[in-house]
Amino acid sequence: MVEAFLVGALAAATLVVGGLIVFIRKPAERTLGLVMAFGAGVLVSAVAFELVEEATETPGSAGAAFVGLFAGAITFTLGDAALARYGVRHRKDIGGAPLEASGLAIVLGAVLDGVPESAVLGLTLLQTGNVSLSMFVAVLVSNLPEAIAASSSLESSGWSRRGITVLWTAVAVVAGLSSAAGFVLLDGATPQTLSFVLTFAGGAILTMLATTMMPEAFDHVGRPAGLATVLGFAVAYGIDLIGR
């Protein structure tokens, strides 16, 4: 359980790093867009080969896997729509526009984006005894541009640097707890339950990518965002092949 917590917290530590980067010097919007597109490709690959493929390998689990996929997508959509009412619709805005939202709403937005990824890290550690390298890299990379964009928006909204650092540290701790929960609560679960949880996370992640990261990257980069996404996909797939 401790290992699962550390893995989840470490993967989310790039949120804190992203905030620190903004304090030193915010990268160009085009650079952020390319990193965001690359991270999206990494996550798509991880969902396909680490989550969905794993979920459907056990005989009799395909039905639970498909239900989980759409359940995750619907849950994220509803949560995202609810948070949009509190001013966190554009929490991944690369431009750094001020956020009209409470600190709690911003935290909930970050948790909504990050908990599915973190829980999967703990679950894959439970299933295989090893951390999924491609999923770990996917979370690391995707968190960085998100934190940079959000930290810039928070600073524009009047947040102190200390407050931003505390925010991301808290989210990293929640990510660690989510990873630990995935490890502990699903120990001994049936293959169908595990398949459901894996694809639930996958559906939530894919929906997040389609509605936030990919559009944001394209808005600031244009067509090269597609190439960066494919590059991210290829890199993650290569990591997955090496790890097999």
PDB file of N, CA and C in Angstrom, residues 59-150:
ATOM      1  N   PRO A  59     -11.264 -13.949 -19.946  1.00  0.00           N
ATOM      2  CA  PRO A  59     -12.514 -14.413 -20.552  1.00  0.00           C
ATOM      3  C   PRO A  59     -13.722 -14.012 -19.708  1.00  0.00           C
ATOM      4  N   GLY A  60     -14.761 -13.536 -20.372  1.00  0.00           N
ATOM      5  CA  GLY A  60     -15.977 -13.159 -19.671  1.00  0.00           C
ATOM      6  C   GLY A  60     -15.979 -11.745 -19.110  1.00  0.00           C
ATOM      7  N   SER A  61     -14.929 -10.993 -19.396  1.00  0.00           N
ATOM      8  CA  SER A  61     -14.833  -9.647 -18.830  1.00  0.00           C
ATOM      9  C   SER A  61     -15.138  -8.543 -19.842  1.00  0.00           C
ATOM     10  N   ALA A  62     -15.378  -8.918 -21.089  1.00  0.00           N
ATOM     11  CA  ALA A  62     -15.590  -7.908 -22.124  1.00  0.00           C
ATOM     12  C   ALA A  62     -16.807  -7.039 -21.831  1.00  0.00           C
ATOM     13  N   GLY A  63     -17.889  -7.659 -21.364  1.00  0.00           N
ATOM     14  CA  GLY A  63     -19.099  -6.897 -21.069  1.00  0.00           C
ATOM     15  C   GLY A  63     -18.867  -5.856 -19.997  1.00  0.00           C
ATOM     16  N   ALA A  64     -18.215  -6.271 -18.911  1.00  0.00           N
ATOM     17  CA  ALA A  64     -17.918  -5.336 -17.816  1.00  0.00           C
ATOM     18  C   ALA A  64     -16.994  -4.228 -18.300  1.00  0.00           C
ATOM     19  N   ALA A  65     -16.079  -4.572 -19.204  1.00  0.00           N
ATOM     20  CA  ALA A  65     -15.136  -3.584 -19.724  1.00  0.00           C
ATOM     21  C   ALA A  65     -15.867  -2.510 -20.527  1.00  0.00           C
ATOM     22  N   PHE A  66     -16.801  -2.908 -21.368  1.00  0.00           N
ATOM     23  CA  PHE A  66     -17.525  -1.930 -22.176  1.00  0.00           C
ATOM     24  C   PHE A  66     -18.429  -1.054 -21.309  1.00  0.00           C
ATOM     25  N   VAL A  67     -19.065  -1.661 -20.322  1.00  0.00           N
ATOM     26  CA  VAL A  67     -19.906  -0.875 -19.409  1.00  0.00           C
ATOM     27  C   VAL A  67     -19.045   0.141 -18.660  1.00  0.00           C
ATOM     28  N   GLY A  68     -17.893  -0.288 -18.188  1.00  0.00           N
ATOM     29  CA  GLY A  68     -16.993   0.594 -17.464  1.00  0.00           C
ATOM     30  C   GLY A  68     -16.525   1.756 -18.318  1.00  0.00           C
ATOM     31  N   LEU A  69     -16.245   1.497 -19.581  1.00  0.00           N
ATOM     32  CA  LEU A  69     -15.755   2.540 -20.486  1.00  0.00           C
ATOM     33  C   LEU A  69     -16.755   3.688 -20.582  1.00  0.00           C
ATOM     34  N   PHE A  70     -18.020   3.355 -20.811  1.00  0.00           N
ATOM     35  CA  PHE A  70     -19.030   4.402 -20.952  1.00  0.00           C
ATOM     36  C   PHE A  70     -19.422   5.001 -19.609  1.00  0.00           C
ATOM     37  N   ALA A  71     -19.361   4.202 -18.547  1.00  0.00           N
ATOM     38  CA  ALA A  71     -19.653   4.730 -17.212  1.00  0.00           C
ATOM     39  C   ALA A  71     -18.624   5.794 -16.832  1.00  0.00           C
ATOM     40  N   GLY A  72     -17.360   5.534 -17.148  1.00  0.00           N
ATOM     41  CA  GLY A  72     -16.310   6.511 -16.861  1.00  0.00           C
ATOM     42  C   GLY A  72     -16.496   7.783 -17.665  1.00  0.00           C
ATOM     43  N   ALA A  73     -16.852   7.633 -18.939  1.00  0.00           N
ATOM     44  CA  ALA A  73     -17.051   8.796 -19.808  1.00  0.00           C
ATOM     45  C   ALA A  73     -18.217   9.651 -19.312  1.00  0.00           C
ATOM     46  N   ILE A  74     -19.315   9.001 -18.941  1.00  0.00           N
ATOM     47  CA  ILE A  74     -20.500   9.731 -18.471  1.00  0.00           C
ATOM     48  C   ILE A  74     -20.212  10.418 -17.137  1.00  0.00           C
ATOM     49  N   THR A  75     -19.527   9.710 -16.252  1.00  0.00           N
ATOM     50  CA  THR A  75     -19.213  10.283 -14.940  1.00  0.00           C
ATOM     51  C   THR A  75     -18.337  11.521 -15.076  1.00  0.00           C
ATOM     52  N   PHE A  76     -17.314  11.439 -15.920  1.00  0.00           N
ATOM     53  CA  PHE A  76     -16.441  12.607 -16.109  1.00  0.00           C
ATOM     54  C   PHE A  76     -17.223  13.757 -16.728  1.00  0.00           C
ATOM     55  N   THR A  77     -18.047  13.466 -17.707  1.00  0.00           N
ATOM     56  CA  THR A  77     -18.826  14.509 -18.376  1.00  0.00           C
ATOM     57  C   THR A  77     -19.725  15.241 -17.391  1.00  0.00           C
ATOM     58  N   LEU A  78     -20.414  14.486 -16.539  1.00  0.00           N
ATOM     59  CA  LEU A  78     -21.302  15.102 -15.555  1.00  0.00           C
ATOM     60  C   LEU A  78     -20.514  15.918 -14.530  1.00  0.00           C
ATOM     61  N   GLY A  79     -19.390  15.364 -14.072  1.00  0.00           N
ATOM     62  CA  GLY A  79     -18.563  16.086 -13.110  1.00  0.00           C
ATOM     63  C   GLY A  79     -17.985  17.357 -13.702  1.00  0.00           C
ATOM     64  N   ASP A  80     -17.542  17.275 -14.945  1.00  0.00           N
ATOM     65  CA  ASP A  80     -16.964  18.430 -15.615  1.00  0.00           C
ATOM     66  C   ASP A  80     -18.015  19.509 -15.839  1.00  0.00           C
ATOM     67  N   ALA A  81     -19.219  19.080 -16.199  1.00  0.00           N
ATOM     68  CA  ALA A  81     -20.305  20.041 -16.417  1.00  0.00           C
ATOM     69  C   ALA A  81     -20.669  20.744 -15.108  1.00  0.00           C
ATOM     70  N   ALA A  82     -20.675  19.986 -14.012  1.00  0.00           N
ATOM     71  CA  ALA A  82     -20.994  20.583 -12.712  1.00  0.00           C
ATOM     72  C   ALA A  82     -19.933  21.600 -12.304  1.00  0.00           C
ATOM     73  N   LEU A  83     -18.670  21.257 -12.515  1.00  0.00           N
ATOM     74  CA  LEU A  83     -17.582  22.162 -12.139  1.00  0.00           C
ATOM     75  C   LEU A  83     -17.549  23.414 -13.017  1.00  0.00           C
ATOM     76  N   ALA A  84     -18.000  23.277 -14.265  1.00  0.00           N
ATOM     77  CA  ALA A  84     -18.004  24.429 -15.170  1.00  0.00           C
ATOM     78  C   ALA A  84     -18.871  25.556 -14.629  1.00  0.00           C
ATOM     79  N   ARG A  85     -19.887  25.207 -13.849  1.00  0.00           N
ATOM     80  CA  ARG A  85     -20.775  26.218 -13.275  1.00  0.00           C
ATOM     81  C   ARG A  85     -20.070  27.049 -12.205  1.00  0.00           C
ATOM     82  N   TYR A  86     -18.963  26.516 -11.703  1.00  0.00           N
ATOM     83  CA  TYR A  86     -18.233  27.210 -10.634  1.00  0.00           C
ATOM     84  C   TYR A  86     -16.946  27.864 -11.148  1.00  0.00           C
ATOM     85  N   GLY A  87     -16.843  28.004 -12.481  1.00  0.00           N
ATOM     86  CA  GLY A  87     -15.744  28.782 -13.043  1.00  0.00           C
ATOM     87  C   GLY A  87     -14.483  28.024 -13.366  1.00  0.00           C
ATOM     88  N   VAL A  88     -14.528  26.700 -13.441  1.00  0.00           N
ATOM     89  CA  VAL A  88     -13.304  25.943 -13.737  1.00  0.00           C
ATOM     90  C   VAL A  88     -13.396  25.223 -15.080  1.00  0.00           C
ATOM     91  N   ARG A  89     -14.234  25.756 -15.956  1.00  0.00           N
ATOM     92  CA  ARG A  89     -14.356  25.148 -17.285  1.00  0.00           C
ATOM     93  C   ARG A  89     -13.028  25.208 -18.038  1.00  0.00           C
ATOM     94  N   HIS A  90     -12.310  26.314 -17.912  1.00  0.00           N
ATOM     95  CA  HIS A  90     -11.073  26.513 -18.677  1.00  0.00           C
ATOM     96  C   HIS A  90      -9.832  26.330 -17.793  1.00  0.00           C
ATOM     97  N   ARG A  91      -9.857  25.302 -16.936  1.00  0.00           N
ATOM     98  CA  ARG A  91      -8.742  25.090 -16.002  1.00  0.00           C
ATOM     99  C   ARG A  91      -7.454  24.678 -16.695  1.00  0.00           C
ATOM    100  N   LYS A  92      -7.530  24.261 -17.967  1.00  0.00           N
ATOM    101  CA  LYS A  92      -6.325  23.901 -18.706  1.00  0.00           C
ATOM    102  C   LYS A  92      -5.957  24.950 -19.750  1.00  0.00           C
ATOM    103  N   ASP A  93      -6.478  26.150 -19.592  1.00  0.00           N
ATOM    104  CA  ASP A  93      -6.246  27.213 -20.561  1.00  0.00           C
ATOM    105  C   ASP A  93      -4.759  27.593 -20.596  1.00  0.00           C
ATOM    106  N   ILE A  94      -4.108  27.315 -21.719  1.00  0.00           N
ATOM    107  CA  ILE A  94      -2.687  27.601 -21.867  1.00  0.00           C
ATOM    108  C   ILE A  94      -2.409  29.093 -21.790  1.00  0.00           C
ATOM    109  N   GLY A  95      -3.385  29.902 -22.204  1.00  0.00           N
ATOM    110  CA  GLY A  95      -3.190  31.338 -22.208  1.00  0.00           C
ATOM    111  C   GLY A  95      -3.083  31.960 -20.832  1.00  0.00           C
ATOM    112  N   GLY A  96      -3.482  31.213 -19.804  1.00  0.00           N
ATOM    113  CA  GLY A  96      -3.347  31.726 -18.443  1.00  0.00           C
ATOM    114  C   GLY A  96      -4.398  32.754 -18.065  1.00  0.00           C
ATOM    115  N   ALA A  97      -5.610  32.637 -18.651  1.00  0.00           N
ATOM    116  CA  ALA A  97      -6.677  33.569 -18.297  1.00  0.00           C
ATOM    117  C   ALA A  97      -7.086  33.371 -16.843  1.00  0.00           C
ATOM    118  N   PRO A  98      -7.423  34.458 -16.131  1.00  0.00           N
ATOM    119  CA  PRO A  98      -7.820  34.332 -14.721  1.00  0.00           C
ATOM    120  C   PRO A  98      -9.016  33.401 -14.547  1.00  0.00           C
ATOM    121  N   LEU A  99      -9.009  32.640 -13.454  1.00  0.00           N
ATOM    122  CA  LEU A  99     -10.103  31.728 -13.155  1.00  0.00           C
ATOM    123  C   LEU A  99     -11.055  32.383 -12.161  1.00  0.00           C
ATOM    124  N   GLU A 100     -12.336  32.368 -12.499  1.00  0.00           N
ATOM    125  CA  GLU A 100     -13.340  32.881 -11.573  1.00  0.00           C
ATOM    126  C   GLU A 100     -13.926  31.694 -10.814  1.00  0.00           C
ATOM    127  N   ALA A 101     -13.162  31.182  -9.872  1.00  0.00           N
ATOM    128  CA  ALA A 101     -13.577  29.992  -9.147  1.00  0.00           C
ATOM    129  C   ALA A 101     -12.989  30.009  -7.751  1.00  0.00           C
ATOM    130  N   SER A 102     -13.652  29.281  -6.847  1.00  0.00           N
ATOM    131  CA  SER A 102     -13.139  29.147  -5.495  1.00  0.00           C
ATOM    132  C   SER A 102     -11.985  28.156  -5.479  1.00  0.00           C
ATOM    133  N   GLY A 103     -11.194  28.214  -4.403  1.00  0.00           N
ATOM    134  CA  GLY A 103     -10.092  27.267  -4.274  1.00  0.00           C
ATOM    135  C   GLY A 103     -10.582  25.834  -4.263  1.00  0.00           C
ATOM    136  N   LEU A 104     -11.735  25.582  -3.594  1.00  0.00           N
ATOM    137  CA  LEU A 104     -12.274  24.227  -3.530  1.00  0.00           C
ATOM    138  C   LEU A 104     -12.653  23.726  -4.913  1.00  0.00           C
ATOM    139  N   ALA A 105     -13.282  24.587  -5.734  1.00  0.00           N
ATOM    140  CA  ALA A 105     -13.679  24.181  -7.081  1.00  0.00           C
ATOM    141  C   ALA A 105     -12.458  23.836  -7.928  1.00  0.00           C
ATOM    142  N   ILE A 106     -11.383  24.609  -7.766  1.00  0.00           N
ATOM    143  CA  ILE A 106     -10.161  24.345  -8.520  1.00  0.00           C
ATOM    144  C   ILE A 106      -9.544  23.018  -8.097  1.00  0.00           C
ATOM    145  N   VAL A 107      -9.540  22.768  -6.793  1.00  0.00           N
ATOM    146  CA  VAL A 107      -9.027  21.490  -6.289  1.00  0.00           C
ATOM    147  C   VAL A 107      -9.854  20.333  -6.838  1.00  0.00           C
ATOM    148  N   LEU A 108     -11.168  20.486  -6.812  1.00  0.00           N
ATOM    149  CA  LEU A 108     -12.041  19.414  -7.310  1.00  0.00           C
ATOM    150  C   LEU A 108     -11.813  19.173  -8.801  1.00  0.00           C
ATOM    151  N   GLY A 109     -11.561  20.237  -9.544  1.00  0.00           N
ATOM    152  CA  GLY A 109     -11.276  20.078 -10.970  1.00  0.00           C
ATOM    153  C   GLY A 109     -10.004  19.294 -11.197  1.00  0.00           C
ATOM    154  N   ALA A 110      -8.958  19.604 -10.438  1.00  0.00           N
ATOM    155  CA  ALA A 110      -7.690  18.880 -10.557  1.00  0.00           C
ATOM    156  C   ALA A 110      -7.853  17.428 -10.143  1.00  0.00           C
ATOM    157  N   VAL A 111      -8.646  17.201  -9.101  1.00  0.00           N
ATOM    158  CA  VAL A 111      -8.884  15.828  -8.637  1.00  0.00           C
ATOM    159  C   VAL A 111      -9.672  15.046  -9.681  1.00  0.00           C
ATOM    160  N   LEU A 112     -10.687  15.685 -10.274  1.00  0.00           N
ATOM    161  CA  LEU A 112     -11.483  15.019 -11.308  1.00  0.00           C
ATOM    162  C   LEU A 112     -10.601  14.563 -12.458  1.00  0.00           C
ATOM    163  N   ASP A 113      -9.633  15.401 -12.834  1.00  0.00           N
ATOM    164  CA  ASP A 113      -8.730  15.054 -13.925  1.00  0.00           C
ATOM    165  C   ASP A 113      -7.739  13.964 -13.528  1.00  0.00           C
ATOM    166  N   GLY A 114      -7.272  13.994 -12.267  1.00  0.00           N
ATOM    167  CA  GLY A 114      -6.152  13.148 -11.886  1.00  0.00           C
ATOM    168  C   GLY A 114      -6.453  11.856 -11.177  1.00  0.00           C
ATOM    169  N   VAL A 115      -7.609  11.753 -10.502  1.00  0.00           N
ATOM    170  CA  VAL A 115      -7.892  10.555  -9.714  1.00  0.00           C
ATOM    171  C   VAL A 115      -7.968   9.285 -10.555  1.00  0.00           C
ATOM    172  N   PRO A 116      -8.647   9.280 -11.711  1.00  0.00           N
ATOM    173  CA  PRO A 116      -8.684   8.036 -12.495  1.00  0.00           C
ATOM    174  C   PRO A 116      -7.306   7.509 -12.861  1.00  0.00           C
ATOM    175  N   GLU A 117      -6.416   8.419 -13.251  1.00  0.00           N
ATOM    176  CA  GLU A 117      -5.058   8.012 -13.623  1.00  0.00           C
ATOM    177  C   GLU A 117      -4.327   7.412 -12.419  1.00  0.00           C
ATOM    178  N   SER A 118      -4.463   8.051 -11.279  1.00  0.00           N
ATOM    179  CA  SER A 118      -3.751   7.615 -10.083  1.00  0.00           C
ATOM    180  C   SER A 118      -4.272   6.268  -9.587  1.00  0.00           C
ATOM    181  N   ALA A 119      -5.586   6.098  -9.598  1.00  0.00           N
ATOM    182  CA  ALA A 119      -6.165   4.835  -9.143  1.00  0.00           C
ATOM    183  C   ALA A 119      -5.681   3.676 -10.004  1.00  0.00           C
ATOM    184  N   VAL A 120      -5.527   3.919 -11.290  1.00  0.00           N
ATOM    185  CA  VAL A 120      -5.051   2.871 -12.194  1.00  0.00           C
ATOM    186  C   VAL A 120      -3.629   2.449 -11.857  1.00  0.00           C
ATOM    187  N   LEU A 121      -2.791   3.413 -11.464  1.00  0.00           N
ATOM    188  CA  LEU A 121      -1.414   3.068 -11.091  1.00  0.00           C
ATOM    189  C   LEU A 121      -1.401   2.066  -9.939  1.00  0.00           C
ATOM    190  N   GLY A 122      -2.239   2.302  -8.940  1.00  0.00           N
ATOM    191  CA  GLY A 122      -2.319   1.370  -7.825  1.00  0.00           C
ATOM    192  C   GLY A 122      -2.889   0.036  -8.238  1.00  0.00           C
ATOM    193  N   LEU A 123      -3.858   0.050  -9.136  1.00  0.00           N
ATOM    194  CA  LEU A 123      -4.482  -1.192  -9.585  1.00  0.00           C
ATOM    195  C   LEU A 123      -3.518  -2.043 -10.403  1.00  0.00           C
ATOM    196  N   THR A 124      -2.757  -1.418 -11.294  1.00  0.00           N
ATOM    197  CA  THR A 124      -1.799  -2.191 -12.088  1.00  0.00           C
ATOM    198  C   THR A 124      -0.671  -2.738 -11.214  1.00  0.00           C
ATOM    199  N   LEU A 125      -0.313  -1.997 -10.183  1.00  0.00           N
ATOM    200  CA  LEU A 125       0.682  -2.497  -9.232  1.00  0.00           C
ATOM    201  C   LEU A 125       0.139  -3.709  -8.497  1.00  0.00           C
ATOM    202  N   LEU A 126      -1.142  -3.691  -8.159  1.00  0.00           N
ATOM    203  CA  LEU A 126      -1.784  -4.817  -7.489  1.00  0.00           C
ATOM    204  C   LEU A 126      -1.821  -6.042  -8.393  1.00  0.00           C
ATOM    205  N   GLN A 127      -2.153  -5.820  -9.667  1.00  0.00           N
ATOM    206  CA  GLN A 127      -2.323  -6.945 -10.587  1.00  0.00           C
ATOM    207  C   GLN A 127      -1.006  -7.610 -10.973  1.00  0.00           C
ATOM    208  N   THR A 128       0.009  -6.814 -11.214  1.00  0.00           N
ATOM    209  CA  THR A 128       1.255  -7.361 -11.767  1.00  0.00           C
ATOM    210  C   THR A 128       2.421  -7.353 -10.785  1.00  0.00           C
ATOM    211  N   GLY A 129       2.302  -6.591  -9.719  1.00  0.00           N
ATOM    212  CA  GLY A 129       3.415  -6.463  -8.784  1.00  0.00           C
ATOM    213  C   GLY A 129       4.438  -5.441  -9.229  1.00  0.00           C
ATOM    214  N   ASN A 130       4.195  -4.832 -10.399  1.00  0.00           N
ATOM    215  CA  ASN A 130       5.116  -3.816 -10.938  1.00  0.00           C
ATOM    216  C   ASN A 130       4.333  -2.587 -11.380  1.00  0.00           C
ATOM    217  N   VAL A 131       4.998  -1.460 -11.356  1.00  0.00           N
ATOM    218  CA  VAL A 131       4.374  -0.226 -11.827  1.00  0.00           C
ATOM    219  C   VAL A 131       4.346  -0.235 -13.353  1.00  0.00           C
ATOM    220  N   SER A 132       3.204   0.128 -13.919  1.00  0.00           N
ATOM    221  CA  SER A 132       3.107   0.241 -15.372  1.00  0.00           C
ATOM    222  C   SER A 132       3.916   1.456 -15.816  1.00  0.00           C
ATOM    223  N   LEU A 133       5.048   1.214 -16.482  1.00  0.00           N
ATOM    224  CA  LEU A 133       5.949   2.310 -16.852  1.00  0.00           C
ATOM    225  C   LEU A 133       5.290   3.272 -17.821  1.00  0.00           C
ATOM    226  N   SER A 134       4.581   2.740 -18.811  1.00  0.00           N
ATOM    227  CA  SER A 134       3.966   3.633 -19.800  1.00  0.00           C
ATOM    228  C   SER A 134       2.874   4.485 -19.165  1.00  0.00           C
ATOM    229  N   MET A 135       2.098   3.903 -18.244  1.00  0.00           N
ATOM    230  CA  MET A 135       1.051   4.673 -17.572  1.00  0.00           C
ATOM    231  C   MET A 135       1.673   5.708 -16.649  1.00  0.00           C
ATOM    232  N   PHE A 136       2.741   5.342 -15.982  1.00  0.00           N
ATOM    233  CA  PHE A 136       3.435   6.258 -15.089  1.00  0.00           C
ATOM    234  C   PHE A 136       3.969   7.455 -15.879  1.00  0.00           C
ATOM    235  N   VAL A 137       4.604   7.180 -17.007  1.00  0.00           N
ATOM    236  CA  VAL A 137       5.127   8.253 -17.856  1.00  0.00           C
ATOM    237  C   VAL A 137       3.977   9.117 -18.386  1.00  0.00           C
ATOM    238  N   ALA A 138       2.867   8.468 -18.735  1.00  0.00           N
ATOM    239  CA  ALA A 138       1.714   9.209 -19.248  1.00  0.00           C
ATOM    240  C   ALA A 138       1.213  10.222 -18.232  1.00  0.00           C
ATOM    241  N   VAL A 139       1.112   9.799 -16.979  1.00  0.00           N
ATOM    242  CA  VAL A 139       0.629  10.700 -15.930  1.00  0.00           C
ATOM    243  C   VAL A 139       1.639  11.820 -15.688  1.00  0.00           C
ATOM    244  N   LEU A 140       2.922  11.464 -15.636  1.00  0.00           N
ATOM    245  CA  LEU A 140       3.968  12.466 -15.429  1.00  0.00           C
ATOM    246  C   LEU A 140       3.908  13.559 -16.497  1.00  0.00           C
ATOM    247  N   VAL A 141       3.886  13.135 -17.745  1.00  0.00           N
ATOM    248  CA  VAL A 141       3.953  14.090 -18.865  1.00  0.00           C
ATOM    249  C   VAL A 141       2.692  14.931 -18.958  1.00  0.00           C
ATOM    250  N   SER A 142       1.530  14.297 -18.809  1.00  0.00           N
ATOM    251  CA  SER A 142       0.275  15.026 -18.982  1.00  0.00           C
ATOM    252  C   SER A 142       0.032  16.031 -17.866  1.00  0.00           C
ATOM    253  N   ASN A 143       0.541  15.760 -16.670  1.00  0.00           N
ATOM    254  CA  ASN A 143       0.339  16.675 -15.551  1.00  0.00           C
ATOM    255  C   ASN A 143       1.118  17.979 -15.708  1.00  0.00           C
ATOM    256  N   LEU A 144       2.250  17.918 -16.382  1.00  0.00           N
ATOM    257  CA  LEU A 144       3.136  19.077 -16.444  1.00  0.00           C
ATOM    258  C   LEU A 144       2.503  20.283 -17.147  1.00  0.00           C
ATOM    259  N   PRO A 145       2.029  20.151 -18.396  1.00  0.00           N
ATOM    260  CA  PRO A 145       1.428  21.325 -19.046  1.00  0.00           C
ATOM    261  C   PRO A 145       0.151  21.778 -18.349  1.00  0.00           C
ATOM    262  N   GLU A 146      -0.592  20.823 -17.769  1.00  0.00           N
ATOM    263  CA  GLU A 146      -1.809  21.182 -17.043  1.00  0.00           C
ATOM    264  C   GLU A 146      -1.474  22.093 -15.855  1.00  0.00           C
ATOM    265  N   ALA A 147      -0.439  21.716 -15.108  1.00  0.00           N
ATOM    266  CA  ALA A 147      -0.058  22.505 -13.937  1.00  0.00           C
ATOM    267  C   ALA A 147       0.485  23.874 -14.333  1.00  0.00           C
ATOM    268  N   ILE A 148       1.238  23.920 -15.421  1.00  0.00           N
ATOM    269  CA  ILE A 148       1.782  25.198 -15.884  1.00  0.00           C
ATOM    270  C   ILE A 148       0.652  26.140 -16.298  1.00  0.00           C
ATOM    271  N   ALA A 149      -0.294  25.594 -17.071  1.00  0.00           N
ATOM    272  CA  ALA A 149      -1.413  26.414 -17.529  1.00  0.00           C
ATOM    273  C   ALA A 149      -2.268  26.886 -16.353  1.00  0.00           C
ATOM    274  N   ALA A 150      -2.615  25.960 -15.473  1.00  0.00           N
ATOM    275  CA  ALA A 150      -3.479  26.315 -14.345  1.00  0.00           C
ATOM    276  C   ALA A 150      -2.774  27.255 -13.371  1.00  0.00           C
TER     277      ALA A 150
END
